[in-house]
Short mmCIF file of C-alpha atoms in Angstrom, two decimals:
data_model
loop_
_atom_site.label_atom_id
_atom_site.label_comp_id
_atom_site.label_asym_id
_atom_site.label_seq_id
_atom_site.Cartn_x
_atom_site.Cartn_y
_atom_site.Cartn_z
CA MET J 27 -8.47 -13.76 -24.71
CA GLN J 28 -5.12 -14.53 -26.21
CA ASP J 29 -4.58 -11.06 -26.82
CA ASN J 30 -5.65 -9.93 -23.88
CA PHE J 31 -2.66 -12.00 -22.17
CA CYS J 32 -0.21 -9.89 -24.35
CA ARG J 33 -1.48 -6.85 -23.36
CA ASN J 34 -1.03 -7.61 -19.76
CA ILE J 35 2.55 -8.51 -20.55
CA ARG J 36 2.93 -5.38 -22.20
CA ASP J 37 1.36 -3.26 -19.44
CA TRP J 38 3.42 -4.97 -16.80
CA PHE J 39 6.42 -4.04 -18.58
CA PHE J 40 5.37 -0.06 -18.73
CA ALA J 41 4.18 -0.55 -15.05
CA HIS J 42 7.47 -1.79 -13.67
CA PHE J 43 9.94 -1.26 -16.24
CA PHE J 44 12.22 0.48 -13.18
CA ILE J 45 12.64 -2.95 -10.86
CA LEU J 46 12.89 -4.75 -14.33
CA VAL J 47 16.26 -2.74 -15.23
CA ASN J 48 17.65 -1.99 -11.82
CA VAL J 49 18.74 -4.26 -8.48
CA ILE J 50 16.98 -2.82 -5.33
CA GLN J 51 18.77 -4.22 -2.35
CA ASN J 52 16.91 -4.95 1.02
CA SER J 53 17.73 -7.07 3.83
CA ASP J 54 15.45 -9.99 3.10
CA ASN J 55 17.22 -10.54 -0.38
CA ILE J 56 21.02 -10.12 1.45
CA ASN J 57 20.37 -12.39 4.29
CA CYS J 58 18.63 -14.95 1.98
CA SER J 59 20.12 -14.98 -1.20
CA PRO J 60 21.33 -17.63 -2.78
CA PHE J 61 19.88 -19.92 -0.79
CA SER J 62 16.58 -19.58 0.39
CA ALA J 63 13.54 -17.54 -0.74
CA GLY J 64 12.74 -16.41 2.65
CA ALA J 65 10.77 -17.87 5.47
CA GLY J 66 9.83 -21.45 4.97
CA ILE J 67 8.26 -23.68 7.54
CA SER J 68 8.84 -21.46 10.75
CA SER J 69 6.47 -18.93 8.71
CA GLY J 70 3.76 -21.48 8.09
CA ARG J 71 5.18 -21.39 4.72
CA TRP J 72 5.80 -25.25 3.86
CA GLY J 73 4.66 -24.89 -0.15
CA LEU J 74 7.13 -22.43 -0.14
CA GLU J 75 9.49 -24.70 1.42
CA LEU J 76 8.95 -27.63 -0.84
CA ILE J 77 9.35 -25.42 -4.14
CA ASN J 78 12.29 -23.38 -2.91
CA ARG J 79 14.31 -26.82 -1.89
CA GLY J 80 13.49 -28.33 -5.27
CA TRP J 81 14.54 -25.03 -7.43
CA HIS J 82 17.50 -24.43 -5.35
CA ARG J 83 18.90 -27.59 -6.76
CA ILE J 84 18.16 -26.34 -10.27
CA TRP J 85 19.01 -22.92 -10.07
CA GLY J 86 19.21 -21.15 -6.39
CA VAL J 87 17.84 -18.02 -5.60
CA TYR J 88 19.12 -14.74 -7.29
CA ASN J 89 18.11 -11.28 -7.08
CA ILE J 90 18.08 -10.89 -10.97
CA PRO J 91 15.11 -8.85 -11.25
CA PHE J 92 14.55 -8.94 -14.74
CA PHE J 93 14.47 -12.88 -14.72
CA ASN J 94 12.72 -13.11 -11.86
CA ALA J 95 9.88 -10.23 -12.92
CA LEU J 96 9.21 -11.76 -16.21
CA LEU J 97 8.56 -14.98 -14.76
CA ALA J 98 6.29 -12.90 -12.03
CA LEU J 99 4.70 -11.21 -14.44
CA ILE J 100 3.80 -14.58 -16.76
CA LEU J 101 2.06 -16.08 -13.86
CA VAL J 102 -0.19 -12.83 -12.16
CA SER J 103 -0.82 -12.52 -16.44
CA CYS J 104 -1.73 -15.79 -16.44
CA ALA J 105 -4.00 -15.46 -13.02
CA ALA J 106 -5.94 -12.21 -14.89
CA TYR J 107 -6.52 -14.50 -17.96
CA LEU J 108 -8.31 -16.89 -15.37
CA ILE J 109 -10.59 -14.17 -13.93
CA VAL J 110 -11.59 -12.72 -17.31
CA TRP J 111 -12.52 -16.27 -18.01
CA LEU J 112 -13.91 -17.22 -14.48
CA PHE J 113 -16.15 -14.22 -15.24
CA ASP J 114 -17.30 -14.65 -18.29
CA GLU J 115 -15.92 -11.08 -19.89
CA LYS J 116 -16.11 -10.67 -23.55
CA ASN J 117 -16.00 -7.07 -23.44
CA ILE J 118 -12.41 -6.15 -24.69
CA VAL J 119 -11.94 -2.46 -22.70
CA ASN J 120 -12.89 -4.80 -19.72
CA CYS J 121 -10.40 -7.47 -19.76
CA ILE J 122 -7.85 -4.88 -20.50
CA LEU J 123 -8.72 -2.86 -17.20
CA ILE J 124 -9.12 -6.20 -15.36
CA GLY J 125 -5.05 -6.88 -16.34
CA GLY J 126 -4.23 -3.87 -15.62
CA ILE J 127 -5.70 -3.49 -12.27
CA MET J 128 -4.48 -7.21 -11.47
CA ILE J 129 -0.56 -6.05 -13.08
CA ALA J 130 -0.41 -2.27 -11.12
CA PHE J 131 -1.70 -2.92 -8.11
CA PRO J 132 0.60 -1.48 -5.19
CA SER J 133 0.76 -4.89 -3.87
CA ILE J 134 2.48 -6.04 -7.13
CA THR J 135 4.77 -2.68 -6.31
CA SER J 136 5.55 -4.10 -3.60
CA MET J 137 6.02 -7.57 -4.27
CA MET J 138 8.75 -6.51 -6.63
CA PHE J 139 11.07 -5.14 -4.15
CA TYR J 140 11.31 -8.61 -3.17
CA SER J 141 11.91 -9.66 -6.52
CA PHE J 142 14.28 -12.81 -5.10
CA THR J 143 10.94 -14.01 -4.13
CA ALA J 144 8.56 -12.80 -6.69
CA PRO J 145 7.90 -15.88 -8.97
CA TYR J 146 6.96 -17.91 -5.64
CA TYR J 147 4.15 -15.39 -4.43
CA GLY J 148 3.45 -15.20 -8.38
CA LEU J 149 2.49 -18.99 -8.01
CA ALA J 150 0.76 -18.52 -5.29
CA ILE J 151 -1.94 -15.88 -6.53
CA CYS J 152 -2.16 -18.09 -9.25
CA PHE J 153 -3.44 -20.66 -7.58
CA SER J 154 -5.37 -18.57 -5.28
CA VAL J 155 -7.52 -17.75 -8.61
CA ILE J 156 -7.19 -21.09 -10.12
CA ALA J 157 -9.70 -22.39 -6.82
CA VAL J 158 -12.37 -20.34 -7.82
CA CYS J 159 -12.17 -21.35 -11.51
CA LEU J 160 -12.21 -25.02 -10.21
CA TYR J 161 -14.95 -24.27 -7.71
CA LYS J 162 -17.06 -23.18 -11.16
CA GLN J 163 -16.08 -25.30 -13.52
CA PHE J 164 -16.97 -28.71 -11.89
CA GLN J 165 -19.44 -30.24 -10.02
CA PHE J 166 -17.48 -31.78 -7.03
CA GLY J 167 -14.36 -28.87 -7.60
CA PHE J 168 -14.27 -27.81 -3.96
CA ILE J 169 -12.76 -30.63 -3.01
CA ILE J 170 -9.32 -29.59 -5.73
CA SER J 171 -10.22 -25.68 -5.31
CA ALA J 172 -9.65 -26.26 -1.56
CA ILE J 173 -6.38 -28.47 -1.98
CA CYS J 174 -5.31 -25.05 -4.59
CA ILE J 175 -6.21 -22.94 -1.70
CA ALA J 176 -3.70 -24.93 0.96
CA ILE J 177 -0.89 -24.48 -1.37
CA SER J 178 -1.75 -20.82 -2.00
CA MET J 179 -1.35 -20.18 1.39
CA GLY J 180 1.18 -22.82 1.71
CA ILE J 181 2.97 -20.18 -0.18
CA TYR J 182 2.09 -17.13 1.13
CA GLN J 183 -1.00 -16.97 3.58
CA ALA J 184 -1.95 -13.39 2.64
CA TYR J 185 -3.14 -14.12 -0.95
CA LEU J 186 -5.91 -15.75 0.83
CA PRO J 187 -8.12 -12.81 1.04
CA LEU J 188 -7.73 -12.67 -2.92
CA THR J 189 -9.55 -15.80 -3.16
CA ILE J 190 -12.12 -15.33 -0.33
CA THR J 191 -13.22 -11.78 -2.55
CA LEU J 192 -13.19 -13.66 -5.20
CA PHE J 193 -15.76 -16.31 -4.44
CA VAL J 194 -17.68 -13.39 -3.12
CA LEU J 195 -18.39 -11.65 -6.60
CA PHE J 196 -18.71 -15.24 -8.16
CA LEU J 197 -21.38 -15.14 -6.03
CA LEU J 198 -22.59 -11.76 -6.28
CA THR J 199 -22.64 -12.00 -10.08
CA GLU J 200 -24.47 -14.91 -10.35
CA CYS J 201 -26.87 -13.53 -7.62
CA ILE J 202 -27.92 -10.53 -9.93
CA ARG J 203 -27.46 -12.68 -13.26
CA LYS J 204 -29.97 -15.50 -11.88
CA GLU J 205 -31.79 -13.09 -9.19
CA TRP J 206 -31.32 -15.33 -6.65
CA GLY J 207 -33.95 -15.06 -3.39
CA ILE J 208 -32.39 -15.18 0.10
CA ILE J 209 -32.24 -18.77 0.64
CA GLU J 210 -30.56 -19.91 -2.87
CA THR J 211 -27.83 -17.17 -1.85
CA LEU J 212 -27.15 -18.64 1.72
CA LYS J 213 -27.02 -21.96 0.27
CA LYS J 214 -24.83 -21.20 -2.05
CA GLY J 215 -22.76 -19.13 0.49
CA ILE J 216 -22.64 -21.84 2.75
CA LYS J 217 -20.92 -24.04 0.09
CA SER J 218 -18.52 -21.29 -0.65
CA VAL J 219 -17.50 -20.59 2.68
CA SER J 220 -17.33 -24.67 3.32
CA THR J 221 -15.07 -24.69 0.41
CA ILE J 222 -13.00 -22.11 1.74
CA LEU J 223 -12.60 -23.35 5.36
CA LEU J 224 -12.05 -27.20 3.84
CA GLY J 225 -8.89 -25.28 2.10
CA ILE J 226 -7.78 -23.75 5.32
CA ILE J 227 -7.76 -27.18 7.15
CA PHE J 228 -6.07 -28.76 4.52
CA TYR J 229 -3.38 -25.87 4.93
CA TYR J 230 -3.56 -26.63 8.70
CA VAL J 231 -3.15 -30.17 8.33
CA PHE J 232 -0.12 -30.05 5.97
CA LEU J 233 1.18 -27.50 8.14
CA LYS J 234 1.03 -29.85 10.86
CA PHE J 235 2.49 -32.52 9.13
CA PHE J 236 5.81 -30.40 7.53
CA LEU J 237 6.31 -29.04 11.52
CA TRP J 238 6.81 -32.44 12.48
CA TYR J 239 9.15 -33.80 9.41
CA TYR J 240 11.10 -30.59 9.70
CA ASN J 241 11.03 -30.67 13.83
CA ALA J 242 10.04 -27.28 13.10
CA SER J 243 8.01 -24.39 15.02
CA LEU J 244 6.62 -21.30 14.04
CA ALA J 245 8.20 -18.49 14.98
CA SER J 246 6.81 -15.50 16.99
CA TYR J 247 7.73 -12.51 14.09
CA LYS J 248 5.00 -10.97 13.42
CA GLY J 249 2.49 -13.32 15.17
CA ILE J 250 2.99 -15.60 12.50
CA ASP J 251 2.18 -18.30 15.42
CA SER J 252 -0.91 -16.51 16.62
CA MET J 253 -2.20 -16.05 12.74
CA GLY J 254 -6.14 -15.86 12.80
CA LYS J 255 -6.53 -16.23 16.28
CA ILE J 256 -8.92 -13.79 17.42
CA GLU J 257 -10.92 -13.21 20.55
CA TRP J 258 -14.92 -13.79 19.35
CA LYS J 259 -16.22 -10.55 21.36
CA THR J 260 -13.52 -8.39 19.28
CA LEU J 261 -14.78 -9.83 15.90
CA PRO J 262 -18.15 -7.25 15.66
CA ALA J 263 -15.44 -4.29 15.97
CA LEU J 264 -12.89 -6.23 13.60
CA LEU J 265 -15.98 -6.36 11.14
CA LYS J 266 -16.75 -2.70 11.50
CA LYS J 267 -13.31 -1.67 11.49
CA MET J 268 -12.88 -3.42 7.87
CA ILE J 269 -15.76 -1.96 6.30
CA SER J 270 -14.94 1.02 7.14
CA ASN J 271 -11.33 0.91 5.85
CA CYS J 272 -12.95 -0.02 2.65
CA ILE J 273 -15.94 2.38 2.61
CA LEU J 274 -13.02 4.90 3.60
CA LEU J 275 -10.47 4.15 0.93
CA TYR J 276 -10.89 7.30 -0.90
CA LYS J 277 -9.84 9.51 2.31
CA ASN J 278 -7.48 7.37 4.03
CA ASP J 279 -3.68 6.23 3.19
CA TYR J 280 -4.59 2.53 3.97
CA TYR J 281 -0.77 0.73 3.00
CA SER J 282 -0.18 2.69 0.55
CA ILE J 283 -2.94 1.63 -1.73
CA ALA J 284 -4.17 5.24 -2.16
CA ILE J 285 -2.03 8.08 -1.03
CA THR J 286 -2.00 10.45 -3.66
CA THR J 287 -5.29 13.11 -3.66
CA ILE J 288 -6.26 12.49 -7.56
CA VAL J 289 -6.29 8.35 -6.59
CA HIS J 290 -8.78 9.43 -3.83
CA HIS J 291 -11.08 11.41 -6.07
CA ALA J 292 -10.88 8.50 -8.47
CA ILE J 293 -11.76 6.11 -5.84
CA PHE J 294 -14.47 7.96 -4.73
CA VAL J 295 -16.37 8.52 -8.18
CA LEU J 296 -15.95 5.16 -8.67
CA MET J 297 -17.54 4.11 -5.42
CA CYS J 298 -20.37 6.59 -6.42
CA GLY J 299 -20.77 5.25 -10.03
CA THR J 300 -20.75 1.78 -9.07
CA LEU J 301 -23.47 2.40 -6.27
CA LEU J 302 -25.35 4.47 -8.34
CA PHE J 303 -25.51 1.88 -10.98
CA LEU J 304 -26.54 -0.97 -9.10
CA ILE J 305 -29.64 1.02 -7.56
CA ILE J 306 -30.63 1.94 -10.74
CA TYR J 307 -30.52 -1.15 -12.41
CA LEU J 308 -31.85 -3.01 -9.26
CA ILE J 309 -35.05 -0.27 -9.23
CA LEU J 310 -35.71 -0.41 -13.29
CA GLN J 311 -35.51 -4.64 -13.40
CA LYS J 312 -38.11 -4.14 -10.76
CA SER J 313 -36.19 -7.03 -9.30
CA ASN J 314 -37.68 -8.72 -5.75
CA ILE J 315 -37.00 -7.55 -2.08
CA GLY J 316 -35.03 -11.02 -1.31
CA ASN J 317 -32.80 -10.25 -4.31
CA ILE J 318 -32.02 -7.04 -3.61
CA VAL J 319 -31.33 -7.83 0.11
CA SER J 320 -28.77 -10.48 -1.17
CA VAL J 321 -27.19 -8.18 -3.55
CA LEU J 322 -26.45 -5.90 -0.49
CA ILE J 323 -25.73 -8.67 1.52
CA LEU J 324 -23.06 -9.81 -0.56
CA GLY J 325 -22.05 -6.21 -1.41
CA VAL J 326 -20.85 -5.57 2.72
CA PHE J 327 -19.28 -9.33 2.61
CA LEU J 328 -17.19 -8.14 -0.68
CA MET J 329 -15.71 -5.62 1.54
CA ILE J 330 -15.39 -8.30 4.44
CA ALA J 331 -13.31 -10.22 2.15
CA ALA J 332 -11.47 -7.90 0.71
CA ASP J 333 -9.56 -6.42 3.94
CA SER J 334 -10.05 -9.91 5.62
CA ILE J 335 -6.27 -9.96 6.38
CA GLU J 336 -7.17 -8.20 9.33
CA ILE J 337 -8.63 -11.05 10.60
CA MET J 338 -5.70 -12.97 9.76
CA CYS J 339 -3.68 -10.53 11.36
CA PRO J 340 -5.81 -8.77 13.76
CA ASP J 341 -2.59 -6.73 15.54
CA ASN J 342 -3.11 -3.16 15.19
CA SER J 343 0.44 -2.60 15.25
CA TYR J 344 1.12 -0.85 11.73
CA ASN J 345 4.21 -2.93 10.87
CA VAL J 346 2.74 -6.20 11.63
CA LYS J 347 1.00 -5.51 8.28
CA TYR J 348 2.17 -3.81 4.68
CA CYS J 349 1.23 -3.21 1.13
CA LEU J 350 2.24 -6.77 -0.13
CA MET J 351 -0.60 -8.03 2.02
CA MET J 352 -3.52 -6.18 0.49
CA TYR J 353 -3.75 -7.72 -2.75
CA GLY J 354 -7.23 -8.96 -1.60
CA MET J 355 -8.31 -4.88 -1.78
CA SER J 356 -7.36 -5.33 -5.89
CA GLY J 357 -11.06 -6.98 -5.93
CA LEU J 358 -12.81 -4.22 -4.51
CA PHE J 359 -11.53 -2.03 -8.11
CA ILE J 360 -11.92 -5.28 -10.26
CA ALA J 361 -15.93 -5.57 -9.04
CA PRO J 362 -17.19 -2.46 -10.74
CA VAL J 363 -15.75 -3.75 -14.00
CA ILE J 364 -17.30 -6.99 -13.60
CA LEU J 365 -20.49 -5.78 -12.57
CA TYR J 366 -20.70 -3.47 -15.59
CA GLU J 367 -20.86 -6.69 -17.51
CA VAL J 368 -23.28 -9.23 -15.44
CA TYR J 369 -25.62 -9.16 -17.95
CA PRO J 370 -24.40 -9.50 -21.48
CA GLU J 371 -27.03 -7.40 -23.02
CA LYS J 372 -28.44 -5.40 -20.49
CA GLY J 373 -25.19 -2.57 -19.87
CA MET J 374 -25.18 0.96 -18.78
CA THR J 375 -26.76 1.93 -22.30
CA GLN J 376 -29.81 -0.15 -22.21
CA ILE J 377 -30.13 1.62 -18.19
CA CYS J 378 -29.81 4.95 -19.87
CA GLU J 379 -32.61 4.09 -22.70
CA LYS J 380 -34.83 3.24 -19.80
CA ILE J 381 -34.56 6.11 -17.78
CA LYS J 382 -35.17 8.01 -20.82
CA LEU J 383 -38.34 6.00 -21.31
CA GLY J 384 -39.22 6.81 -17.90
CA GLY J 385 -38.32 3.49 -16.19
CA GLU J 386 -40.84 1.40 -18.46
#
């Protein structure tokens, strides 16, 4: 796994070499540097505010791409390392693929154009992954996990979908491994949802405290003051939209995640291959109906989780959401890699052998 971490560093260097050796100016870094890492308390980012106040005393906030990008690189590589540990990935190729997806996903490229604040975002990504790892590792880890979720949101709220996606993907892999029925899946799902909700509650409790402490109020910029507020009657249409966004990712340019034709074709092949793999596996393993239904339900929830930014920012205006906020969608690309190794000794080779033997 240490070797995989080094490979992540190397991959990042080549994937983002342009930003490492060039200074890209935008209105944000011009207006904020060297005093601020962006809107803090007024944007609900109390964690960003606190870290920035402490860091500013030591260094300040400068648009130095090589230094900032290198620090962000280390943090995102740590997050990739933790995901490999979370899903107990042993195949070196799969480890490399997970690291490559985490590093080269378009949202990270977008993050690099805000290099003056990229390390903060990298830290938020780390906490979003640590939350799921703690949930897995400790019996009562859900409490510390909820605190990590709150901290991640306190730095940048848009990484909550990544946390939710990893929770669902973890449930999905455990459901297949342990052949859970609907009842067991429901119990585990309620515990996971409770952890996420507790994290959101912690986030809002801390937010209310710091708004009071700094005598501040939330800005209306990009709907920050109304984040997550939706009309319940619009929820069914919103859920349908989220699932559609994921299914049609192979043909639509969804916030610059997939622009070119070759990427569209690659996504289509990946989607079909993953679906076919699961169907064949579940049939040949003679999985019970409860387990099959659980897998299908969790598959649908995986798509909802990946695009849950739509619930956080339900405004249909295109300029409210942008590529930087779509990192949760990376979970859809990680999922096929994880699912391939769900059963350590029952991968594609064994499936092919069963097909040759007529499913015996």
